Coordinates of C-alpha atoms in Angstrom, one line a residue:
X1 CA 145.0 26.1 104.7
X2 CA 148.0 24.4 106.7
X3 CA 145.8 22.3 108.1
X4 CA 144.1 21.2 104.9
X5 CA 147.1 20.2 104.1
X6 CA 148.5 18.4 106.8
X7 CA 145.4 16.7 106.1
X8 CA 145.8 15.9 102.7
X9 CA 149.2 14.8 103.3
X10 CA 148.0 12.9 106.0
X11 CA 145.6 10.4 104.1
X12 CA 148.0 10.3 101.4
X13 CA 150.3 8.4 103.4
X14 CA 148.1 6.1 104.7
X15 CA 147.0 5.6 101.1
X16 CA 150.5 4.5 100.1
X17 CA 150.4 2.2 103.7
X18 CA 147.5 0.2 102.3
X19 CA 148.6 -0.7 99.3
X20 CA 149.6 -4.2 100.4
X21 CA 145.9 -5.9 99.8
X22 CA 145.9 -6.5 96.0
X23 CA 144.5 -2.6 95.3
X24 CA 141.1 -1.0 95.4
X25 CA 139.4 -1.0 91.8
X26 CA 135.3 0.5 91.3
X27 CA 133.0 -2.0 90.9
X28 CA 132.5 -2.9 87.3
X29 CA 129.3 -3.1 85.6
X30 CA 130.4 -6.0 82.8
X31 CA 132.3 -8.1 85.5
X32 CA 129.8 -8.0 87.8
X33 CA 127.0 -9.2 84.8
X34 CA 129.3 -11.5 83.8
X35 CA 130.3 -13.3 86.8
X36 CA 126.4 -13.3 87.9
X37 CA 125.6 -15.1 84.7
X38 CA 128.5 -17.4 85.1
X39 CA 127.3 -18.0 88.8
X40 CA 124.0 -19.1 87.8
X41 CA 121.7 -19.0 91.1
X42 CA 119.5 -15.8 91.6
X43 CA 119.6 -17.0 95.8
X44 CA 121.6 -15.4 97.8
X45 CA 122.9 -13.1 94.8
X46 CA 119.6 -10.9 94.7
X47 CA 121.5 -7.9 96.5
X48 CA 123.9 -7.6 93.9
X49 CA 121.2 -8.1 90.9
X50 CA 120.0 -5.1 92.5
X51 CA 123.1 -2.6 92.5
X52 CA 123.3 -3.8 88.9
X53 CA 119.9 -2.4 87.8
X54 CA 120.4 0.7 89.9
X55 CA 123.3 1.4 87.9
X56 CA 121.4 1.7 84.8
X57 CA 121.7 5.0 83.3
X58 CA 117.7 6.7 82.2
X59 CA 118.7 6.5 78.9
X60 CA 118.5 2.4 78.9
X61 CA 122.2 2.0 78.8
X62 CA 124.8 1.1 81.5
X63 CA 128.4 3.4 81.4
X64 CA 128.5 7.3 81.4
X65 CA 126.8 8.6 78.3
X66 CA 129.7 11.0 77.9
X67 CA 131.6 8.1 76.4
X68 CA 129.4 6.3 74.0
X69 CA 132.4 3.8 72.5
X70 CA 132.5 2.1 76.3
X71 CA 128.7 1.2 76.9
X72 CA 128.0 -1.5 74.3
X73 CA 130.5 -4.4 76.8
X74 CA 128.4 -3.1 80.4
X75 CA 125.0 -3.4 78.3
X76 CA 125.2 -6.2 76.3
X77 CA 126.4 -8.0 79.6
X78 CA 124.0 -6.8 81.6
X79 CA 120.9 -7.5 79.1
X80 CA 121.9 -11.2 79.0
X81 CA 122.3 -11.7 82.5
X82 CA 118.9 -9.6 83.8
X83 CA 117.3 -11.4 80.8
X84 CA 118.1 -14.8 82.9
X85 CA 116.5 -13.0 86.0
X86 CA 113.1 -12.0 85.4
X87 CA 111.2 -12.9 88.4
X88 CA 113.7 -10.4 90.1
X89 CA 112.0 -6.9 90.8
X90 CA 113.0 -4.9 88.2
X91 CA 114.5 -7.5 85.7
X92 CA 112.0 -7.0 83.0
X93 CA 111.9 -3.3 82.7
X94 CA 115.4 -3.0 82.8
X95 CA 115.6 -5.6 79.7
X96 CA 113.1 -3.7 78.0
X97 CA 114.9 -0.4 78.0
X98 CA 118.2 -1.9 77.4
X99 CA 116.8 -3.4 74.4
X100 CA 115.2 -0.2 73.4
X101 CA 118.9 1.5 73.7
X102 CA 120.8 -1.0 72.0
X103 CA 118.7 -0.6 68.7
X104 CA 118.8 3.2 68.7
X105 CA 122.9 2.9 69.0
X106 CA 125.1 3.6 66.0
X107 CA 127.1 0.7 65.5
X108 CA 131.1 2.0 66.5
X109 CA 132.7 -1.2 64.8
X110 CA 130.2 -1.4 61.1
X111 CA 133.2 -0.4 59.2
X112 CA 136.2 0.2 61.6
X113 CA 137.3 -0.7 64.8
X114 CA 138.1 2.5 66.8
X115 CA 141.8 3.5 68.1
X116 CA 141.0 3.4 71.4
X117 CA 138.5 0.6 72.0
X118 CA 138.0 -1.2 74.9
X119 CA 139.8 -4.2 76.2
X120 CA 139.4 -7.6 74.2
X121 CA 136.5 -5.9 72.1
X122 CA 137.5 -8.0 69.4
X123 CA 136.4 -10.8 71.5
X124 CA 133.9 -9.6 73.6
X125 CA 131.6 -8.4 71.6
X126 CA 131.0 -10.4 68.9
X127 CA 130.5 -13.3 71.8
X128 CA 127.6 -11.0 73.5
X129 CA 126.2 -10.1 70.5
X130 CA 125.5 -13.8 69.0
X131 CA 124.0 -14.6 72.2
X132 CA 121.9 -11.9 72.4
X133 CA 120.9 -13.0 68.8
X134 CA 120.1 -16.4 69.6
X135 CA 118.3 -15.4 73.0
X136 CA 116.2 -12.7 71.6
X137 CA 115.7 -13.2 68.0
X138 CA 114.9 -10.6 65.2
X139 CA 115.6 -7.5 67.7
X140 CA 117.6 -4.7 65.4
X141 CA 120.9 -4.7 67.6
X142 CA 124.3 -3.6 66.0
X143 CA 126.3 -6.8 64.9
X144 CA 129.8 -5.3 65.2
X145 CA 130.5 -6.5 62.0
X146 CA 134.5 -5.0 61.3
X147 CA 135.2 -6.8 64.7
X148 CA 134.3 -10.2 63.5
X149 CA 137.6 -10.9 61.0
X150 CA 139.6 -10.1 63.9
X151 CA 137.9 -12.5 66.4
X152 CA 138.0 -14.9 64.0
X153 CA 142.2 -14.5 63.5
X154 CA 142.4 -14.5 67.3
X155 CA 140.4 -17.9 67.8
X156 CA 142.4 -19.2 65.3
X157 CA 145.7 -18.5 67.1
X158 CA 144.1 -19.8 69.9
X159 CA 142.8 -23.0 68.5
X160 CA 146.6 -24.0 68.0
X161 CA 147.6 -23.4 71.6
X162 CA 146.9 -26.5 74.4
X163 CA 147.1 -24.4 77.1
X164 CA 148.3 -20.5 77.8
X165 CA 150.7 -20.1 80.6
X166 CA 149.9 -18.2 83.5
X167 CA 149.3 -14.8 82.6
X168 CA 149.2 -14.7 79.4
X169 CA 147.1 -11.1 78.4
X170 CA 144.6 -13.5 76.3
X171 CA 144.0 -14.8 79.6
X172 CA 141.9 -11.8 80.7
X173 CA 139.2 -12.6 78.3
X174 CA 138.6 -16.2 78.6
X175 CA 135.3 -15.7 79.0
X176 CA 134.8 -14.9 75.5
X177 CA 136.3 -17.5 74.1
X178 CA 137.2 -20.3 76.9
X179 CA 135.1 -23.4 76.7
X180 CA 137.6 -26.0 78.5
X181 CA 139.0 -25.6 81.8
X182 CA 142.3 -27.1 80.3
X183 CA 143.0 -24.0 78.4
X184 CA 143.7 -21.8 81.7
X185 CA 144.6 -22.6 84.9
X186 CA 143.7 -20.4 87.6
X187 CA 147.7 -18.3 89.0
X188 CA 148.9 -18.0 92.6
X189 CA 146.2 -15.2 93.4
X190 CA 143.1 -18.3 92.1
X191 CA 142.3 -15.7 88.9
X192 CA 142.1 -16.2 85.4
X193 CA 144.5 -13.6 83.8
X194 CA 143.9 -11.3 87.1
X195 CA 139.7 -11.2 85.5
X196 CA 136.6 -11.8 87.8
X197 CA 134.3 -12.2 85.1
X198 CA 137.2 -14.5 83.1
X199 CA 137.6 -16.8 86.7
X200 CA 133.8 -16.9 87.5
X201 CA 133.6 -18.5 83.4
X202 CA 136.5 -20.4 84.1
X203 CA 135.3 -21.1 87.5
X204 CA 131.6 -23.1 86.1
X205 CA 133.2 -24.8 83.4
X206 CA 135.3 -26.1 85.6
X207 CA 132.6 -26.8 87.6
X208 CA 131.0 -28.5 84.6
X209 CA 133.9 -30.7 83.4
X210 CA 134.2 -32.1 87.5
X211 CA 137.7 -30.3 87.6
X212 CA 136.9 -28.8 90.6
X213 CA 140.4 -29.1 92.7
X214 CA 141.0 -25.5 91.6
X215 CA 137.0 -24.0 92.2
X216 CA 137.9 -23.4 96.2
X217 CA 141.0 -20.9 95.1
X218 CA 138.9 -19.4 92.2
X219 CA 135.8 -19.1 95.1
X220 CA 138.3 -17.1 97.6
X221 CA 139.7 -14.8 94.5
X222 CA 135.9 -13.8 93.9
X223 CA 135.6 -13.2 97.1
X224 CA 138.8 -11.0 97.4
X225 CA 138.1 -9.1 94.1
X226 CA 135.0 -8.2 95.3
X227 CA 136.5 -6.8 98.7
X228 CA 138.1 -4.8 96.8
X229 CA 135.5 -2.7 95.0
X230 CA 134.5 -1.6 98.9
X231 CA 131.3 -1.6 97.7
X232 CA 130.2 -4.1 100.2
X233 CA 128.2 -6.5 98.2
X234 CA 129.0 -9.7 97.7
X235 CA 129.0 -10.7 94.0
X236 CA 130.0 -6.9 93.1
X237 CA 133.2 -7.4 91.6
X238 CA 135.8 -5.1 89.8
X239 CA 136.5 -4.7 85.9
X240 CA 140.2 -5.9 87.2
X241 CA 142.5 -7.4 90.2
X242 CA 144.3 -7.4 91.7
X243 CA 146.6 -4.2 90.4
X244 CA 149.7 -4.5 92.9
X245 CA 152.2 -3.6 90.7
X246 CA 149.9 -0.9 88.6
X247 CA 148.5 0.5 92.2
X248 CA 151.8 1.7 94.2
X249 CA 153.5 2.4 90.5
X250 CA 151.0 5.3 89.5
X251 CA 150.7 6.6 92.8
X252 CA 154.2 7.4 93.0
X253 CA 154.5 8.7 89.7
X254 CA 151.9 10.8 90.7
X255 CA 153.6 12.3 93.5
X256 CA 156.4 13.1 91.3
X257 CA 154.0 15.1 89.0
X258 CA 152.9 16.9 91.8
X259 CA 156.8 17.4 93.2
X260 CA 155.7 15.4 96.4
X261 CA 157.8 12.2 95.6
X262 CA 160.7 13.2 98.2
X263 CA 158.0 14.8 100.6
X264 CA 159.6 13.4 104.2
X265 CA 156.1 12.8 105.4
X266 CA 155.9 9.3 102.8
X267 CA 159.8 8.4 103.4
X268 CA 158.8 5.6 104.9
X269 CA 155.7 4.1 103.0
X270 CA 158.0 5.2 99.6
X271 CA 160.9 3.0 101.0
X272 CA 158.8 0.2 100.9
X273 CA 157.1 0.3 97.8
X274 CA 160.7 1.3 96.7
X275 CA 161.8 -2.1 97.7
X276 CA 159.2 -3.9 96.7
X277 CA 159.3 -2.8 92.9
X278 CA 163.5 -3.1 93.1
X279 CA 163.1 -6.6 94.3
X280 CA 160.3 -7.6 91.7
X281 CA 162.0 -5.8 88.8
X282 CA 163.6 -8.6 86.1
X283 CA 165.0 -8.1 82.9
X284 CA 161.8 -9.1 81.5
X285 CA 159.9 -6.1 83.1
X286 CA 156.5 -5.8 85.5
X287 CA 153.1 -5.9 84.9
X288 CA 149.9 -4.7 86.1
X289 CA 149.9 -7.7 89.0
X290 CA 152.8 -9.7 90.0
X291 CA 150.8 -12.6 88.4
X292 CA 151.0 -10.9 85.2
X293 CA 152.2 -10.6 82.1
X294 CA 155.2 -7.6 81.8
X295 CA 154.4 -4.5 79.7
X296 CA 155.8 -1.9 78.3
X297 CA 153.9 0.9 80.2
X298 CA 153.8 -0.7 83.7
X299 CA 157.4 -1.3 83.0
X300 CA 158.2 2.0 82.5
X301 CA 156.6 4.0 85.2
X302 CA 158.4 1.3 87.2
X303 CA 161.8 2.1 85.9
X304 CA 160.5 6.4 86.1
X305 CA 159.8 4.9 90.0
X306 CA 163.3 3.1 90.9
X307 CA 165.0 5.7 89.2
X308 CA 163.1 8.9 90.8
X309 CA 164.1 6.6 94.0
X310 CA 167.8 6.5 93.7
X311 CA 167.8 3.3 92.0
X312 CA 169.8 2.1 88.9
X313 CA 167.0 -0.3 87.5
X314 CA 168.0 -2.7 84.4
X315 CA 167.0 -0.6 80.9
X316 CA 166.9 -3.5 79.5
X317 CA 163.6 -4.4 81.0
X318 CA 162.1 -2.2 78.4
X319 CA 163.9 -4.0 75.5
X320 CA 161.5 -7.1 74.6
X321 CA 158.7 -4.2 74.0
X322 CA 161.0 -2.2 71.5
X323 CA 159.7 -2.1 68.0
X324 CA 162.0 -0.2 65.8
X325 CA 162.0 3.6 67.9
X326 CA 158.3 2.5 69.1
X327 CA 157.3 0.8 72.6
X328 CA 154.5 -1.6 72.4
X329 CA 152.3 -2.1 75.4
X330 CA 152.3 -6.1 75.2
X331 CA 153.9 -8.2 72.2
X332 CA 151.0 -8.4 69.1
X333 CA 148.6 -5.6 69.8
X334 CA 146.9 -4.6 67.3
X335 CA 147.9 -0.5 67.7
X336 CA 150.6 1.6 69.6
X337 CA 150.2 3.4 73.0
X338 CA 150.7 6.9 73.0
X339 CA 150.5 7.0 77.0
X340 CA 153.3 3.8 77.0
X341 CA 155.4 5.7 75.0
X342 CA 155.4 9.0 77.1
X343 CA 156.1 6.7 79.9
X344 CA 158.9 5.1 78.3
X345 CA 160.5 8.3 77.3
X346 CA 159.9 9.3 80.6
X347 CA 161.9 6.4 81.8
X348 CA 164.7 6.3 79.0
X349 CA 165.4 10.1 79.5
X350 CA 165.6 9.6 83.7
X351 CA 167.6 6.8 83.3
X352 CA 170.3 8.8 80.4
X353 CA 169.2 6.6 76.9
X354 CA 168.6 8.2 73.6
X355 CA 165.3 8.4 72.9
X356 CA 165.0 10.6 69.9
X357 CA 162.7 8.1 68.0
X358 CA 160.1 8.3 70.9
X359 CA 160.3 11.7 71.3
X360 CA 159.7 12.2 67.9
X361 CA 156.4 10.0 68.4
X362 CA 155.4 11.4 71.5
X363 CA 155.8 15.2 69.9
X364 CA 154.1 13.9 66.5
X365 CA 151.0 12.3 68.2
X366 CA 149.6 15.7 69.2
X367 CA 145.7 17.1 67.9
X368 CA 145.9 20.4 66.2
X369 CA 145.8 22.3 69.5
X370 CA 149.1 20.7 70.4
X371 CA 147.2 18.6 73.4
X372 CA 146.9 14.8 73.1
X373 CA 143.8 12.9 72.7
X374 CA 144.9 9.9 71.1
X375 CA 144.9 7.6 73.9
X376 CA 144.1 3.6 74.6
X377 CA 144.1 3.3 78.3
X378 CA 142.5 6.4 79.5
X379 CA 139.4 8.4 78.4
X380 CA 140.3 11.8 79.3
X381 CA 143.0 13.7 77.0
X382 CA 144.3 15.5 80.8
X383 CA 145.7 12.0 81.4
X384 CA 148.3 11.7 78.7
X385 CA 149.2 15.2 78.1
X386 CA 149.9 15.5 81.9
X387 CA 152.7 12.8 81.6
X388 CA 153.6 14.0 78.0
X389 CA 154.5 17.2 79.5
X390 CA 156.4 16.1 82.3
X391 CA 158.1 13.7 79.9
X392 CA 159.2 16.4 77.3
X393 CA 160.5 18.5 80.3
X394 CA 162.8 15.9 82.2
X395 CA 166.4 16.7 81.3
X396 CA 165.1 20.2 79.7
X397 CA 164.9 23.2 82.1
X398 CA 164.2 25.2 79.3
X399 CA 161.6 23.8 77.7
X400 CA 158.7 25.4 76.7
X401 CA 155.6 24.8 74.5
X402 CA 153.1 27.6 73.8
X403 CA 150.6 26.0 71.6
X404 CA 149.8 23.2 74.9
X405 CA 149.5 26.4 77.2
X406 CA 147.4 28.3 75.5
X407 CA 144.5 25.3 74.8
X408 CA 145.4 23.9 78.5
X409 CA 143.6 27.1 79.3
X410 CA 141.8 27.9 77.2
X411 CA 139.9 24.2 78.1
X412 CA 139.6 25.4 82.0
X413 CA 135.7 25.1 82.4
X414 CA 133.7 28.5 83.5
X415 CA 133.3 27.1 87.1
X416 CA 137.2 26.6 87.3
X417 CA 137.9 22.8 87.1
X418 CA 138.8 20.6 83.7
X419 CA 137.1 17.4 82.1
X420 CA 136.4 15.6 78.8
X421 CA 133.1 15.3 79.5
X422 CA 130.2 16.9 80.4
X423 CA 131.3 17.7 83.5
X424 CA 134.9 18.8 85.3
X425 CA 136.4 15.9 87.2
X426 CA 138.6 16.2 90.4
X427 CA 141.1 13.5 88.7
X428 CA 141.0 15.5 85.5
X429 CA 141.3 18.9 87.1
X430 CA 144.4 17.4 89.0
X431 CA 146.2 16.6 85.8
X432 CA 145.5 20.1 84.6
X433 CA 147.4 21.2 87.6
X434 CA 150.8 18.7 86.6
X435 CA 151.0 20.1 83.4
X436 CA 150.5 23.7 84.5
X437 CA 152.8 22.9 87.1
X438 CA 155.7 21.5 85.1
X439 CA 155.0 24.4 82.9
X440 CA 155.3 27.1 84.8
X441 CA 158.7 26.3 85.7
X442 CA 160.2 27.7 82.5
X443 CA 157.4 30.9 81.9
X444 CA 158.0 34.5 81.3
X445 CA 156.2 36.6 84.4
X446 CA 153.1 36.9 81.8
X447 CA 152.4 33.8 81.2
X448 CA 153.1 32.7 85.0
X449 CA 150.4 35.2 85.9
X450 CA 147.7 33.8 83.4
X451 CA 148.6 30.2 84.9
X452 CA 147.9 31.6 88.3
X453 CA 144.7 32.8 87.7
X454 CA 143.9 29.5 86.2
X455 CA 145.1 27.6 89.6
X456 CA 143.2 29.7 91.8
X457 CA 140.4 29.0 89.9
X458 CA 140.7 25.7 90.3
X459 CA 141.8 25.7 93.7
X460 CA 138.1 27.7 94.4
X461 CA 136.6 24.5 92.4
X462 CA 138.2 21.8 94.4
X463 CA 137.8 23.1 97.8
X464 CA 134.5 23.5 96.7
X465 CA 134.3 19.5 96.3
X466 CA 137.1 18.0 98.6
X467 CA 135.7 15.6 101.3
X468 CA 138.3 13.9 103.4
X469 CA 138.5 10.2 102.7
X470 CA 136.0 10.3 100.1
X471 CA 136.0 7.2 97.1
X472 CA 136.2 8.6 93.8
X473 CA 133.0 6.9 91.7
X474 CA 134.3 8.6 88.0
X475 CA 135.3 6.1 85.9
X476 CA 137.4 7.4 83.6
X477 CA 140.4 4.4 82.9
X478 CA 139.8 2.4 79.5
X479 CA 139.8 -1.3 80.5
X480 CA 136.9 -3.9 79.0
X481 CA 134.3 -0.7 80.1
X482 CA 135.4 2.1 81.6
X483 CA 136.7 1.9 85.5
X484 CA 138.2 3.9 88.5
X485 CA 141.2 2.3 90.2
X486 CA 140.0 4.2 93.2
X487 CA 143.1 4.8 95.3
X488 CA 145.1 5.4 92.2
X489 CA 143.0 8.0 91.0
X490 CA 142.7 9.5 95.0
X491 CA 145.9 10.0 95.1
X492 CA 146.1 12.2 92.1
X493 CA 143.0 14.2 93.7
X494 CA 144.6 14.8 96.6
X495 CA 147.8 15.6 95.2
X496 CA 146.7 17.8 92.7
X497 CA 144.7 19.8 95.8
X498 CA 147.8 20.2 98.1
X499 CA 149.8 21.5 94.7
X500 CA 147.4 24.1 94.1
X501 CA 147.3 25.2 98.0
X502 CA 151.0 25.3 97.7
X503 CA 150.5 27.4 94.9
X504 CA 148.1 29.7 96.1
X505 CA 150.0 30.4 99.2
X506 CA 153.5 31.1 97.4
X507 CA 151.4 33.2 94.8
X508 CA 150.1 35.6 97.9
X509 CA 153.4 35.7 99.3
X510 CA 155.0 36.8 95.9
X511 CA 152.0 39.4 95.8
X512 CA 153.0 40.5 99.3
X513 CA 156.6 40.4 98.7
X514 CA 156.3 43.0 95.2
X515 CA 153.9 45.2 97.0
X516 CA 156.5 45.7 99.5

């Protein structure tokens, strides 16, 4: 066991080392459809045509069928672009059973548009849907139709903007709605609103409209992004990149969760990061990328970062996002964040600030179990009430919650491990452990006994499944389809392991200690 986890602590830090390249993101189905359509020529592309059919699910669909609301994006995408393919081994029957899926579906947006949809639906999918309605005529497919009022505002808004500044979170779904290259231009990194499947659109109009100064940069962001997926495909690109302010953020927060923050072994690679966020952090806030636009949550796990650090960031930064005793992600979405919000109490409580009006949100956005499920960025409930509970705790030795214990376990799967879907997940199962860790703190010996059992049930589970080095594939993070920022989510694996071998070990030496 100490070996396991000199081991685990061990690839950690050369997980936080790394995180200098832009980040690693999962290859994305949608992007990758996309930014072949958008590319045009089959030649010299056929090897990524083919991880794009292989990814199709037996049903006819693309995306995990666990998770129904994020496969319409990934399908419709990769209908239209196999459609353009045929002579391609395997083009045609792939079209055919995508077809077949899409009219069987039940239409998520006939009369409402879900809480937590996925990015730029509203945009998106209306787009795909015409075209696949001009392309392939009478065919039954679901029209989306409560999304169409809101696509229509949007364009509208859009209509009366020249050209968006650099950034800008419309940006990220050009290719729904770009026709000029004027509109955008590409930022430092060569994207379009830090998109491969927005900069391979903007990339052939421009290509189109002769503007092709900016095509080179564009060409060596595809290039990068697609690096980046580690898939080693060219033309495989991710649902987003690059994440370098999202990456090293989350993986540090993580380490808190697990209590590893100040672990000496990642004093060095923490300094850095450390430094880096200090030095990029403006009164205006961080975003995902250095390239893009500040929000509200990336904001806040940075401030939860600097402060965790020893730094006295600028509160302020959260400011411009404040609605009344609400955070909103960016300026002008169309719902609230229950995840930003946990994050910027988080922050606001580390940091000293009243933050009674979030609190109160945070506690009131619970389901009836006392867990919460109500979330916009990630598809698992484990992710936000991990982070709610260690949110509610900060500043509160004492506190206590009952109700979230008793479902917390009571969801713990019969082979030991903890997931939304189907299936336990080694991310999910790892968030279980945060929140059972953070609770534990203020138990009564009963209840630190049932926990116990439940984390050496899970530790069974995950040694189990623990490969060194492995890349998570379970896409699980709500973006335009669902995606796995992979070292992101490794760290949480591999922190959540070590914290239940810590656990296990101080466990058996209580044990041995009462027997004696």
């Amino acid at each position: 066991m100490n070996a396991l986890s000199e081991q685990i602590l061990s690839e950690l830090r050369h997980l936080l080392i790394e995180m200098s390249d832009g980040g690693s993101v999962g290859p994305s189905v949608y992007d990758t459809a996309r930014a072949l359509q958008f590319h045009g020529n089959v030649t010299g592309r056929q090897d990524a045509y083919a991880w794009l059919i292989a990814q199709q699910q037996a049903d006819g669909g693309w995306g995990s069928a666990d998770f129904p609301l994020f496969r319409h994006a990934p399908t419709w995408a990769a209908l239209l672009t196999l459609q353009r393919a045929d002579p391609l081994p395997g083009a045609a029957d792939a079209v055919q059973a995508a077809t077949r899926f899409l009219e069987r579906q039940p239409d998520p947006y006939a009369h409402s548009v879900p809480e937590d949809a996925p990015i730029g639906a509203e945009l998106i999918l209306p787009q795909l849907c015409g075209e696949a309605a001009s392309l392939l005529g009478g065919v039954g497919f679901p029209r989306h139709p409560a999304l169409l009022p809101l696509r229509q505002a949007c364009l509208v808004k859009l209509g009366a903007v020249a050209t968006l500044p650099s950034g800008h979170p419309l940006l990220h779904s050009w290719e729904a709605w770009g026709t000029s290259p004027t509109t955008a231009c590409p930022d430092d990194d060569g994207s379009i609103g830090i998109s491969p499947a927005a900069t391979a659109a903007w990339r052939a109009h421009a290509v189109t409209h002769g503007s092709t100064p900016q095509v080179g940069r564009t060409d060596a962001y595809l290039q990068a992004a697609s690096r980046a997926t580690r898939s080693g495909i060219e033309g495989v690109v991710p649902n987003v990149w690059p994440i370098n302010v999202f990456e090293p953020c989350w993986s540090l927060y993580t380490l808190h969760l697990a209590g590893l923050f100040a672990h000496p072994a990642f004093a060095d690679a923490v300094r850095v990061i450390v430094a880096q966020l200090d030095a990029r952090m403006g009164v205006r806030g961080l975003g995902p990328a250095l390239h893009f636009a500040a929000d509200a949550d990336d904001t806040s796990v940075a401030l939860c970062v600097l402060r965790l650090a020893g730094r006295d960031p600028p509160v302020d930064a959260l400011r411009d996002f404040e609605i009344g005793e609400l955070f909103v992600t960016f300026p002008g979405e169309r719902n609230a964040s229950v995840s930003t919000n946990i994050h910027a109490l988080h922050a606001l409580r580390l940091l000293g600030k009243p933050a009674a009006g979030t609190s109160y949100y945070v506690e009131a956005n619970r389901n009836p179990h006392g867990l919460w499920d109500n979330e916009k960025w990630h598809v698992s409930w484990l992710y936000p009430t991990a982070h709610a509970v260690a949110a509610l705790a900060q500043g509160k030795p004492q506190w206590r919650d009952e109700r979230a214990l008793a479902a917390l376990l009571q969801a713990q799967r019969d082979d030991g491990g903890w997931g939304a879907g189907r299936a336990s997940s080694f991310e999910e199962t790892a968030y279980a452990l945060f929140a059972l860790h953070v609770m534990d703190g203020s138990e009564e010996p009963t209840g630190r006994r049932r926990i116990a059992q439940a984390v050496a049930r899970a530790l069974e589970w995950m040694l189990a499944r623990h490969v060194a080095h492995a890349l998570p594939q379970t896409a699980l993070w709500i973006g335009k389809e669902l995606y796995c920022p992979t070292r992101v989510v490794r760290v949480a694996e591999l922190a959540g392991l070590w914290l239940a071998l810590r656990w296990g070990r101080r466990v058996l030496a209580e044990g041995a200690g009462a027997a004696s």
